[in-house]
mmCIF file of C-alpha atoms in Angstrom:
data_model
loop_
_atom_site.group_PDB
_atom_site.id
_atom_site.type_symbol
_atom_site.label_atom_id
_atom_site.label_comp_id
_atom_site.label_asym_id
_atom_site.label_seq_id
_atom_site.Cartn_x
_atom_site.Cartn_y
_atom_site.Cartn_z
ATOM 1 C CA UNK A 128 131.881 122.570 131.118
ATOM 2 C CA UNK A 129 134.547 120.182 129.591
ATOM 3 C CA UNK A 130 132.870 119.233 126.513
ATOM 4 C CA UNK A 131 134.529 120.750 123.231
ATOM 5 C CA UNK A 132 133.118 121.005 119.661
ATOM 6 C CA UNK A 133 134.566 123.246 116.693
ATOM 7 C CA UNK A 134 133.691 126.944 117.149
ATOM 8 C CA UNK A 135 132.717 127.871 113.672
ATOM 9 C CA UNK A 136 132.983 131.307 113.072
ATOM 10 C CA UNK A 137 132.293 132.202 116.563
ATOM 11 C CA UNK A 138 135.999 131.812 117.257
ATOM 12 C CA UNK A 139 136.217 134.861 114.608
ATOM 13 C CA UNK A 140 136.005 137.536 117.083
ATOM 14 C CA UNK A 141 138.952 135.525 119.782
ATOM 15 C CA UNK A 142 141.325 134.708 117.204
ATOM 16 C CA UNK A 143 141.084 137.462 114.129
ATOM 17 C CA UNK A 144 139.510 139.901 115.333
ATOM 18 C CA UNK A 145 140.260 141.315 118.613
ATOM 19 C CA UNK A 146 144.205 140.314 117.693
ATOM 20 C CA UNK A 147 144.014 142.422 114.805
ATOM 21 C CA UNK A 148 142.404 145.502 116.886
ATOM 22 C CA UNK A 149 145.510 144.894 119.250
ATOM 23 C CA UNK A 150 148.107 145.282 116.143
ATOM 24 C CA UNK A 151 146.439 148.328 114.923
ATOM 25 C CA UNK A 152 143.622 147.720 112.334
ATOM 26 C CA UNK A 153 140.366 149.730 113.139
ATOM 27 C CA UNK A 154 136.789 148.626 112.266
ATOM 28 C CA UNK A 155 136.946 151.030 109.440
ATOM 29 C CA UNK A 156 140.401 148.758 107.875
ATOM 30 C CA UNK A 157 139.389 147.678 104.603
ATOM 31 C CA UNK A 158 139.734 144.170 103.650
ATOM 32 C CA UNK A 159 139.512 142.362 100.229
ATOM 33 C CA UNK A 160 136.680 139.750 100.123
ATOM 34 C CA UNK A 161 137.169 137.705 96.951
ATOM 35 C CA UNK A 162 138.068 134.003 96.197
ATOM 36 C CA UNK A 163 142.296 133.908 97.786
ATOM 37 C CA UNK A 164 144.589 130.735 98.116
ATOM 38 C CA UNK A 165 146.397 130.761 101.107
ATOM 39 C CA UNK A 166 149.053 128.384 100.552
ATOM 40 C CA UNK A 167 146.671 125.509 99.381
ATOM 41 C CA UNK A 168 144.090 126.705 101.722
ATOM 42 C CA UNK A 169 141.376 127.689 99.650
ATOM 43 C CA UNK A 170 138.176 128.988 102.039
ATOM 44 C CA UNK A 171 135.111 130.219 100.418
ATOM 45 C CA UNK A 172 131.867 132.449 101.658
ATOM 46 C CA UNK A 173 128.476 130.900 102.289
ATOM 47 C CA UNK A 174 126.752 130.725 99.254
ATOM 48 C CA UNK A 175 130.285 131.251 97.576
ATOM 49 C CA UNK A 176 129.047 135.267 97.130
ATOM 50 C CA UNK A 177 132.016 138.181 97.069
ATOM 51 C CA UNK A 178 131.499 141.447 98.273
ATOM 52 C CA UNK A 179 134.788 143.094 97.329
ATOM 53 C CA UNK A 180 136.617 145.747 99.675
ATOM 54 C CA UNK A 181 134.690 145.708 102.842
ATOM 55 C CA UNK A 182 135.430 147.268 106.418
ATOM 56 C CA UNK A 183 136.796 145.255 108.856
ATOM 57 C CA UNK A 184 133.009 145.927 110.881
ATOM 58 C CA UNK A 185 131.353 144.628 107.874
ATOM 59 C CA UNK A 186 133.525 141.492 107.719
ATOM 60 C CA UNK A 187 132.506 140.455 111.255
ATOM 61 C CA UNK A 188 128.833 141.689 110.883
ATOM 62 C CA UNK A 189 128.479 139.866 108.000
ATOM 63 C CA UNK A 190 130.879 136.578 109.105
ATOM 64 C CA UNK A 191 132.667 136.765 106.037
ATOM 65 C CA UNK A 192 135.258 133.883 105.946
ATOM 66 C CA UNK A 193 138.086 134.646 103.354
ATOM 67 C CA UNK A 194 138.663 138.479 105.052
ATOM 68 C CA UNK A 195 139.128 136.407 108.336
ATOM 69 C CA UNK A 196 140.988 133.969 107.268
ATOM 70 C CA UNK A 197 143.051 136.486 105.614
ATOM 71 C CA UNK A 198 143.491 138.703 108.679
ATOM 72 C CA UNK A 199 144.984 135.769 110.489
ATOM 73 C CA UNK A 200 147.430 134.703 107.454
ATOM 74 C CA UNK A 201 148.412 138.660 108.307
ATOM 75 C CA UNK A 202 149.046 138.726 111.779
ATOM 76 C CA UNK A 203 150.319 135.182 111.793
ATOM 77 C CA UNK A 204 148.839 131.681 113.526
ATOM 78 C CA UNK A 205 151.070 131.370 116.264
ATOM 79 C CA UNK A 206 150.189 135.641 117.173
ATOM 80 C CA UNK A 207 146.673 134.825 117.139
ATOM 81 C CA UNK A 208 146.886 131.220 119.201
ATOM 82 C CA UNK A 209 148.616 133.520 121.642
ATOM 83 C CA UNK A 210 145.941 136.107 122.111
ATOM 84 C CA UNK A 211 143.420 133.243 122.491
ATOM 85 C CA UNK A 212 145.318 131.327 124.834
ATOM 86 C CA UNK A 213 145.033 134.672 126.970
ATOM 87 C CA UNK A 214 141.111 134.870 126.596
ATOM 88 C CA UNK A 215 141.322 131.346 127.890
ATOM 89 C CA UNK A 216 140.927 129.219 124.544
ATOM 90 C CA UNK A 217 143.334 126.033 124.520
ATOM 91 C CA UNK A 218 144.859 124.307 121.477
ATOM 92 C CA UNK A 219 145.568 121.244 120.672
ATOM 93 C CA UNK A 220 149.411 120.813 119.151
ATOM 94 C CA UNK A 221 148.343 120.072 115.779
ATOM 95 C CA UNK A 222 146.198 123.634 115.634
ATOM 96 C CA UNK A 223 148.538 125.310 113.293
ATOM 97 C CA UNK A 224 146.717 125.929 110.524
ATOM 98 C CA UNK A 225 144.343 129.100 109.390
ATOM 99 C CA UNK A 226 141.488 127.194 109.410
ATOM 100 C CA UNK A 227 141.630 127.588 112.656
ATOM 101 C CA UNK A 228 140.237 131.206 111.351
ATOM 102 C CA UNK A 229 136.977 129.593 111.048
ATOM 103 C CA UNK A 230 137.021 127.100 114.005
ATOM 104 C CA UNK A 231 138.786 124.527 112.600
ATOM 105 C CA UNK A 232 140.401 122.976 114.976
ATOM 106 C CA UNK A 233 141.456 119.122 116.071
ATOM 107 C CA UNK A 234 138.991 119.263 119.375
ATOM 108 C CA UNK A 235 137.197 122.198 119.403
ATOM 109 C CA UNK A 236 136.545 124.686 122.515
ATOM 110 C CA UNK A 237 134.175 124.269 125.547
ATOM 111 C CA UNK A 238 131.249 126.620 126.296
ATOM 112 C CA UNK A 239 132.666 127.893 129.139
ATOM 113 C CA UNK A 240 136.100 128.826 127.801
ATOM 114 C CA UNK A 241 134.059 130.653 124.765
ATOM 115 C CA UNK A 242 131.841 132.306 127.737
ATOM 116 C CA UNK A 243 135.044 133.581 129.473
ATOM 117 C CA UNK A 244 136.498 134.789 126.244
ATOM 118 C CA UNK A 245 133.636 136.895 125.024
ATOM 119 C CA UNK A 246 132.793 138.000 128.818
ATOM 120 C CA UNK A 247 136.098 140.145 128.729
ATOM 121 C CA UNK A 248 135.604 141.882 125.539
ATOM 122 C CA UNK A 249 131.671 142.808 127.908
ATOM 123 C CA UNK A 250 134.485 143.566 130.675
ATOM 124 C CA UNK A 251 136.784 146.405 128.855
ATOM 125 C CA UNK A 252 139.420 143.873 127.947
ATOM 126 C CA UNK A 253 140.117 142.691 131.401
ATOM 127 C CA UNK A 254 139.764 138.761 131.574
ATOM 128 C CA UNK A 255 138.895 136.993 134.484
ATOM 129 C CA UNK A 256 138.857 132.760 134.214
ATOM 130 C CA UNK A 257 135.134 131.594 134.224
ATOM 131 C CA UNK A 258 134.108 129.627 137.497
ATOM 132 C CA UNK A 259 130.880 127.809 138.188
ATOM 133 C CA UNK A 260 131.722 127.803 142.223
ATOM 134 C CA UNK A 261 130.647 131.553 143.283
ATOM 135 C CA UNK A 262 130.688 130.847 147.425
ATOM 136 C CA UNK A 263 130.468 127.645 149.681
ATOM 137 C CA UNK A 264 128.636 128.181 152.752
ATOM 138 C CA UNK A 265 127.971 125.858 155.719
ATOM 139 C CA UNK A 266 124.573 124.967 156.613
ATOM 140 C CA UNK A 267 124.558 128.453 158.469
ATOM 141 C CA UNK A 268 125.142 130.393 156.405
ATOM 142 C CA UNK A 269 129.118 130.938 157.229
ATOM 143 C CA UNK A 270 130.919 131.546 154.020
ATOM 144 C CA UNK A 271 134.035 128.675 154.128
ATOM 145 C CA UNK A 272 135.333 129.814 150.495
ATOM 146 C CA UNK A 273 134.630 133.045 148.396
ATOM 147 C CA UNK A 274 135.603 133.128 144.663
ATOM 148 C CA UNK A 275 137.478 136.022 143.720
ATOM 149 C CA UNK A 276 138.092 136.685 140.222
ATOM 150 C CA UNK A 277 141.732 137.855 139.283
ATOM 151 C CA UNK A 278 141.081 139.729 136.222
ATOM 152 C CA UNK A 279 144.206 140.474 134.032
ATOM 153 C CA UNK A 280 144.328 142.709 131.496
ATOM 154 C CA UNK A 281 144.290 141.205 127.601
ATOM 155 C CA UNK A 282 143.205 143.947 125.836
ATOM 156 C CA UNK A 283 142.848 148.021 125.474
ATOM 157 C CA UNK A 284 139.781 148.915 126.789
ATOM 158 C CA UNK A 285 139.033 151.016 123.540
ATOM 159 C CA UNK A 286 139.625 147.378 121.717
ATOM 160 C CA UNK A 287 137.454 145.970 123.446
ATOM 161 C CA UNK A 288 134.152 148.303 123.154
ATOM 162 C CA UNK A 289 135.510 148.277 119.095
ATOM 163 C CA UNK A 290 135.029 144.974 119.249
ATOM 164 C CA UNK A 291 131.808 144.696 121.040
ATOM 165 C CA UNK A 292 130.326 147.540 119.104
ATOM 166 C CA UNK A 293 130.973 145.369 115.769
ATOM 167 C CA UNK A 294 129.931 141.973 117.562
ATOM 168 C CA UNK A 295 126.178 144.681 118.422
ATOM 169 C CA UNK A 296 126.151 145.779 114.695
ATOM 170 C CA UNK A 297 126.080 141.558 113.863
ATOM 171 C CA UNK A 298 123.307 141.237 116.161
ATOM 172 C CA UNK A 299 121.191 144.275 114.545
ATOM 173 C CA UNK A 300 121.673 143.710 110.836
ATOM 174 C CA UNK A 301 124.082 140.829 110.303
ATOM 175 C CA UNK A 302 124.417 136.951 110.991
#
């Protein structure tokens, strides 16, 4: 539960995407896929293939890096650190960069934190911290501590089923 290793584009959906549904794009927002320099920060697609003007659900079915990493040049680092922080994600101080965009970062994220993260887009947008300790009982049966979740609210519902409705269209015809 502790160990952390870079995201990849897994991160996508936590720091670019939901974000962006929060600030008003839509999964029909088109977004320019072609080589971009960001400041010096040159990312490129797998197989360094282009596919133009794309919607924002074919950027994330398809994992497309430079509309991603664009997204998050848009909204702004610091913005999209903060929306992750609330899905549970932790940075490290020298995550300031948008490679983050494509799970760069200087430690990386646990399992569990990206469990809890994608479990509230699942949840309508309400997070609730991921626990491993449900109950403890004695050896009758008595319940000595119940876990109750405090969900809080990170996102619009109608974000969140957005967002998992382009994370399903990945599944059925993307990466």
């Amino acid at each position: 539960v502790r160990i952390r290793r870079q995201p990849g584009s897994v991160i996508k959906p936590i720091l670019v995407y939901a974000p962006a549904l929060e600030s008003g794009y839509t999964a029909a927002t088109m977004l320019l896929d072609e080589q971009a320099d960001f400041m010096g920060y040159r990312p490129g697609n797998a197989g360094d293939a282009y596919l133009g003007w794309v919607t924002m659900r074919e950027a994330v079915t398809k994992s497309l890096n430079v509309p991603a990493v664009s997204v998050m040049s848009q909204l702004g680092v610091d913005s999209a650190k903060a929306f992750a922080a609330m899905l549970g994600v932790t940075f490290d101080p020298r995550d300031q960069s948008l490679a983050l965009a494509l799970g760069g970062f200087t430690y990386g994220v646990s399992p569990m934190q990206m469990a809890g993260a994608y479990a509230a887009f699942g949840n309508g947008g309400v997070y609730n911290a991921p626990t491993t300790i449900q109950r403890i009982t004695d050896a009758s049966g008595n319940v000595l501590h119940q876990n109750v979740p405090l969900g809080r609210r990170v996102m619009q519902a109608s974000n969140a089923y957005v967002l998992t409705s382009m994370l399903q269209s990945a599944v059925k015809s993307g990466t």
